[in-house]
Short mmCIF file of C-alpha atoms in Angstrom, two decimals:
data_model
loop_
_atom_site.label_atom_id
_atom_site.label_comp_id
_atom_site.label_asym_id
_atom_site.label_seq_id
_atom_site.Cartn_x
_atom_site.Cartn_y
_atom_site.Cartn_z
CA UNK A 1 4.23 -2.36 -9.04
CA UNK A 2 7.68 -0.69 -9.28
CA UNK A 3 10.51 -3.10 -9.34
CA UNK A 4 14.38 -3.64 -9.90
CA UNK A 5 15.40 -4.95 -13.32
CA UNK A 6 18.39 -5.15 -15.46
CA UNK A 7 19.27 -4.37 -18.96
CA UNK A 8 21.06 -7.62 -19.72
CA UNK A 9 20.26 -10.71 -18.85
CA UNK A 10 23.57 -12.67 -19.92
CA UNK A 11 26.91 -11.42 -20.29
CA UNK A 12 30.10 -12.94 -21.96
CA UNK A 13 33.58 -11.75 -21.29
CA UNK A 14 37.49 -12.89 -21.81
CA UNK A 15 39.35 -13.62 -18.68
CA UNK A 16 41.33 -10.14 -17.46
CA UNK A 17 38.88 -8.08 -19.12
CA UNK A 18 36.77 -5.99 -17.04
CA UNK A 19 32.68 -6.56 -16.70
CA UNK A 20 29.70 -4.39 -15.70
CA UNK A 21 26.97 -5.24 -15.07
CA UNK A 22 23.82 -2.45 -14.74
CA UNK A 23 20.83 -2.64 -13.01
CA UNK A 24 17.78 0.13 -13.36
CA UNK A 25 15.37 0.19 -10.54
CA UNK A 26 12.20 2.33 -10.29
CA UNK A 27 11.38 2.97 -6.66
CA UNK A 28 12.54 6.42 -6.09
CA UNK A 29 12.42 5.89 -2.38
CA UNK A 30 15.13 3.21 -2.48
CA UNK A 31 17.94 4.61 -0.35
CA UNK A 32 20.16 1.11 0.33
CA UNK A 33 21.22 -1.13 -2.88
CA UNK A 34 22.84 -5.10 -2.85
CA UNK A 35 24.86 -6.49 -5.50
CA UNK A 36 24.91 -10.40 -4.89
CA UNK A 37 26.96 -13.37 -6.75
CA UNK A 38 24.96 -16.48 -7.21
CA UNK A 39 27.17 -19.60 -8.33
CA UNK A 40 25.60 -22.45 -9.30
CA UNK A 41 24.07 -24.47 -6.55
CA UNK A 42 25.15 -22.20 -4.17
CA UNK A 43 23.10 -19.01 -1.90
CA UNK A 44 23.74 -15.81 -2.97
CA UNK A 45 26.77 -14.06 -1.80
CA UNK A 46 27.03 -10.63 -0.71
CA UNK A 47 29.56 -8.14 -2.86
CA UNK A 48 29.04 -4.45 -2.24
CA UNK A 49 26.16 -2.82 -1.09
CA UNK A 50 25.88 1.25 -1.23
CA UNK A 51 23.33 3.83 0.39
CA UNK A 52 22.16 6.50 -1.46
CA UNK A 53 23.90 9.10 0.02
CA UNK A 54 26.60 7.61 -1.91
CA UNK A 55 27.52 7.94 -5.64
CA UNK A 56 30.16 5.51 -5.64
CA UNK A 57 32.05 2.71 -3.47
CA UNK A 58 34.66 0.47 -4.07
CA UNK A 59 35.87 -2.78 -2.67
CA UNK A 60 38.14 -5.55 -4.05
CA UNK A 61 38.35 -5.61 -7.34
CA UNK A 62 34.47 -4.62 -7.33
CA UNK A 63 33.02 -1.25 -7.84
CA UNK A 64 29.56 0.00 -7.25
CA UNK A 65 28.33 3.00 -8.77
CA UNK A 66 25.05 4.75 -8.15
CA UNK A 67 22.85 7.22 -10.65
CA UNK A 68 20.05 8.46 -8.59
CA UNK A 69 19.21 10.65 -11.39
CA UNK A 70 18.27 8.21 -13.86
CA UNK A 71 17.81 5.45 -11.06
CA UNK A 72 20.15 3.28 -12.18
CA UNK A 73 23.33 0.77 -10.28
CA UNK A 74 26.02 -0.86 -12.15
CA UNK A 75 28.41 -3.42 -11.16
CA UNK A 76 32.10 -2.98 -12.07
CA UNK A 77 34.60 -6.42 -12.00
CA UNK A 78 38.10 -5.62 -12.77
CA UNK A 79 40.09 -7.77 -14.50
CA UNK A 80 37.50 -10.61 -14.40
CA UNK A 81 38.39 -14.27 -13.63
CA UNK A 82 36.81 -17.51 -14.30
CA UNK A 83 35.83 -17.78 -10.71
CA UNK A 84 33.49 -14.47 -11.11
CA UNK A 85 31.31 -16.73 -13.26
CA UNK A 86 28.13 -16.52 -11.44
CA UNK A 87 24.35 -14.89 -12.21
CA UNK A 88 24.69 -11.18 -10.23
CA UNK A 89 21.37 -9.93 -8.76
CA UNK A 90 21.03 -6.19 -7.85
CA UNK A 91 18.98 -5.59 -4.76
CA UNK A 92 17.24 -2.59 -3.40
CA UNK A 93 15.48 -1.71 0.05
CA UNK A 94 13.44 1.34 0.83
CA UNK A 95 14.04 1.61 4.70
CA UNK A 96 11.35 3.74 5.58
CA UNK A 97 9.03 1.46 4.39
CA UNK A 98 10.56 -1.66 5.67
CA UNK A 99 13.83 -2.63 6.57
CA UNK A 100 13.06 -6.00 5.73
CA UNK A 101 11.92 -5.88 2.34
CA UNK A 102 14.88 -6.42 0.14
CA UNK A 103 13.45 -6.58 -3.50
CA UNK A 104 16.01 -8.44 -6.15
CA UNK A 105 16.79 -7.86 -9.59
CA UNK A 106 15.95 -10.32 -12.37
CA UNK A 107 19.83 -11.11 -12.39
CA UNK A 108 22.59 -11.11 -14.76
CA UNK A 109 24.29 -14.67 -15.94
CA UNK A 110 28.53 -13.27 -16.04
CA UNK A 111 30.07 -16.18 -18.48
CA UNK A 112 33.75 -15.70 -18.15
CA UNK A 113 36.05 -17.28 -21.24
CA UNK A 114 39.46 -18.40 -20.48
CA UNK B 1 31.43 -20.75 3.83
CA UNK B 2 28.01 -19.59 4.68
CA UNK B 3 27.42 -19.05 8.12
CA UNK B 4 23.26 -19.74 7.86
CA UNK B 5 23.32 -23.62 7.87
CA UNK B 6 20.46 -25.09 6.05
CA UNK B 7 19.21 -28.87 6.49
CA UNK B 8 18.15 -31.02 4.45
CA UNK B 9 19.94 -30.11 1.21
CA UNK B 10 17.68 -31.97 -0.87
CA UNK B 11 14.41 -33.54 -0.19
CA UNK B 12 12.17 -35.22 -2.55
CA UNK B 13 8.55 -35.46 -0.75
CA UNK B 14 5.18 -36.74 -1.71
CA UNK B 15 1.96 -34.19 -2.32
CA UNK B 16 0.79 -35.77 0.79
CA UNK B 17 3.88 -35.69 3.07
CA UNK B 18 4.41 -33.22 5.95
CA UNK B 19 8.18 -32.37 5.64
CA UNK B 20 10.46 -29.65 7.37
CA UNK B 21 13.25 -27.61 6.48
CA UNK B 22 15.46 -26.17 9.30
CA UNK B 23 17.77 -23.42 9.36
CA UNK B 24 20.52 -22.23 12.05
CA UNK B 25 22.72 -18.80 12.69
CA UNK B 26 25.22 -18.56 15.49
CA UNK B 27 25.92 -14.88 14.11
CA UNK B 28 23.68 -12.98 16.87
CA UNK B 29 21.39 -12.01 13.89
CA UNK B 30 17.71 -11.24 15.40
CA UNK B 31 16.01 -11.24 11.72
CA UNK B 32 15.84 -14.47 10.00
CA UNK B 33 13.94 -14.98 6.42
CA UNK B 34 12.46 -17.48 4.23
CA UNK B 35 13.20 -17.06 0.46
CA UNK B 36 11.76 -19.23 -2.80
CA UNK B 37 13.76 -19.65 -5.93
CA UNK B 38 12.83 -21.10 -8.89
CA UNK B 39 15.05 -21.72 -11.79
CA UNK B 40 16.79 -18.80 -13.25
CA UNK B 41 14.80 -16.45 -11.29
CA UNK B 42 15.58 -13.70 -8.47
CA UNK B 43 14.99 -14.85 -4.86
CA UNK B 44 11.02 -13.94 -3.63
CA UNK B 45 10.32 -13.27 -0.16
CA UNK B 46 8.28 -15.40 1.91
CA UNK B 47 8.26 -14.54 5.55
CA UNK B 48 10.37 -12.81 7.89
CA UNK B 49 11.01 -12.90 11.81
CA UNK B 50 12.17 -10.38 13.83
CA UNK B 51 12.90 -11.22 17.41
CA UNK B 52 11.07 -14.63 17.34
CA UNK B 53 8.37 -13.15 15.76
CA UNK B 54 6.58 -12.96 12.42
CA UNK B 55 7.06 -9.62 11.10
CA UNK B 56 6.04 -9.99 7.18
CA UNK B 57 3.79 -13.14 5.28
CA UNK B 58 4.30 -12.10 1.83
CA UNK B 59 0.52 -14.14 1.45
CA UNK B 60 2.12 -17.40 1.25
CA UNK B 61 -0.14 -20.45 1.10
CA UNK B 62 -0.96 -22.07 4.22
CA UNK B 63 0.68 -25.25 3.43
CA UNK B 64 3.93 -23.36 4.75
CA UNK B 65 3.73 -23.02 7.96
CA UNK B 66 7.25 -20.88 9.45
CA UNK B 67 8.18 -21.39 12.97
CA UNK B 68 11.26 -19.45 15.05
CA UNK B 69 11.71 -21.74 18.18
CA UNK B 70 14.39 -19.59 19.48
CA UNK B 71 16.79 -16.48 18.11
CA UNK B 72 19.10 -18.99 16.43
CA UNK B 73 16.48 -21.29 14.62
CA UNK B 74 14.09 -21.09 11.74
CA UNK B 75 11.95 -23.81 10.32
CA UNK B 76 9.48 -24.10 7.35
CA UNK B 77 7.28 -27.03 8.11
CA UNK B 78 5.68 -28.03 4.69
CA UNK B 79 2.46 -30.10 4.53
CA UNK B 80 0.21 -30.87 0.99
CA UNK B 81 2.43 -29.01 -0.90
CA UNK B 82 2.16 -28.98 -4.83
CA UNK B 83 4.80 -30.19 -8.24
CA UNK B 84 4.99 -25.88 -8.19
CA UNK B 85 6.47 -25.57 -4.95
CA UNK B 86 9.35 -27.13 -6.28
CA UNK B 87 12.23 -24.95 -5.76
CA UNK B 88 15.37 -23.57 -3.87
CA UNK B 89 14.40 -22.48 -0.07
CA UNK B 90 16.68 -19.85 1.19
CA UNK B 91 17.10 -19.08 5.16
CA UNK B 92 18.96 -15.81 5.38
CA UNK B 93 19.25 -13.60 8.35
CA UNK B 94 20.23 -10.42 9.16
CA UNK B 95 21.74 -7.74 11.88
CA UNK B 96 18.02 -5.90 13.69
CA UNK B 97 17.05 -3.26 15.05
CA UNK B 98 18.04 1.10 15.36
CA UNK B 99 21.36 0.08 15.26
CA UNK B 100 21.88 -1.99 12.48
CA UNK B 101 24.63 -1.32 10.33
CA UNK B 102 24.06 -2.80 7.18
CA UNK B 103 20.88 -3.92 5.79
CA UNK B 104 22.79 -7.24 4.04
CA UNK B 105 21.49 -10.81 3.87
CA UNK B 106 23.59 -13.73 4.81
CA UNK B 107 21.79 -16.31 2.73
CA UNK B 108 22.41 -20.14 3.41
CA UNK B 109 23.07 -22.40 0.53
CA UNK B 110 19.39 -23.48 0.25
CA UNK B 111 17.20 -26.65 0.58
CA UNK B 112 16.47 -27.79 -2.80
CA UNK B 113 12.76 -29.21 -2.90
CA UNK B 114 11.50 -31.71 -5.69
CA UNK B 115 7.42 -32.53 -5.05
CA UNK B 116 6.39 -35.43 -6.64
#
């Protein structure tokens, strides 16, 4: 069946640098896309989210950029802090299927060093 | 801090127990869900409501049974369950119908389940 996945599993980065984090998904008919923070014990925590209209949204600190050509979502964190340490799941929904169905990523441990 | 409450936060049960985990939004949301996480793995979707009613089973066992009392509640009553239904339970819910303005999930911060 189609699904969302990611190309790396863990990432490792110095405090202040900046991370990305991609995502590839397969569903063509996705139109609405979730990036999520997981901490450790903790529910996942909404970030950005972008419709595919879109190519490209920003919030703080947090960027979202969307290739519908190749089908593929990344994740930017500028200047990355120790608190961004977290696993980062991509989502996707196709709405005209369900609204409902939010389909995650495999998710991506972030590993910030001080 | 979330805004989905879930109780209990952990809960060690017996395989022949019946056990329930509840979940509460005060945010107006008319879709609530039930999610399973395992270790290191993405959240899967179990069931959802939509205006006190079950909208999607994603074929979960019998042995969870979902109930939405009202528009504010969500349970998972859990009965005979297995060692590999141990996991994280998240209740999430969400904004409904034509109108809704963003499809996002406001995920609770999960009852952790241990079956013995």
């Amino acid at each position: 069946g189609e699904s969302v996945g990611l190309h790396l599993p863990t990432l490792s980065v110095q405090e202040g640098d900046n991370s990305i984090i991609n995502c590839a998904y397969s569903n063509s008919a996705s139109d609405y896309f979730i990036w999520y923070k997981q901490e450790s014990g903790k529910g996942p925590q909404f970030i950005i989210d972008i419709r595919s209209n879109m190519d490209k949204r920003q919030g703080q600190r947090v960027t979202v950029l969307l290739n519908k050509t190749v089908k593929h979502l990344s994740l930017q964190i500028a200047a990355t802090q120790p608190g961004d340490s977290a696993v980062y799941f991509c989502a996707e929904n196709d709405s005209g299927g369900s609204n409902y169905k939010l389909t995650f990523g495999k998710g991506t441990l972030l590993t910030v060093n001080p | 801090d979330t805004e989905v409450t879930q109780t209990p936060k952990h809960l060690v049960m017996g395989m022949t127990n019946k056990k329930s985990l509840k979940c509460e939004q005060h945010m107006g949301h008319r879709a609530m869900y039930w999610y399973k996480q395992k270790a290191k793995k993405p959240p899967e979707l179990m069931f959802v409501y939509s205006y006190e009613k079950l909208s999607i089973n994603e074929s979960v066992p019998s042995r969870f049974s979902p109930e939405c009392p009202n528009s504010s509640l969500l349970n998972l009553h859990l009965h005979a369950l297995q060692p590999e239904d141990s996991a994280l339970y998240l209740c999430a819910s969400s904004q409904e119908g034509g109108d809704r303005v963003t499809g996002e999930l406001f995920f609770g911060e999960g009852s952790r389940l241990t079956v013995l």
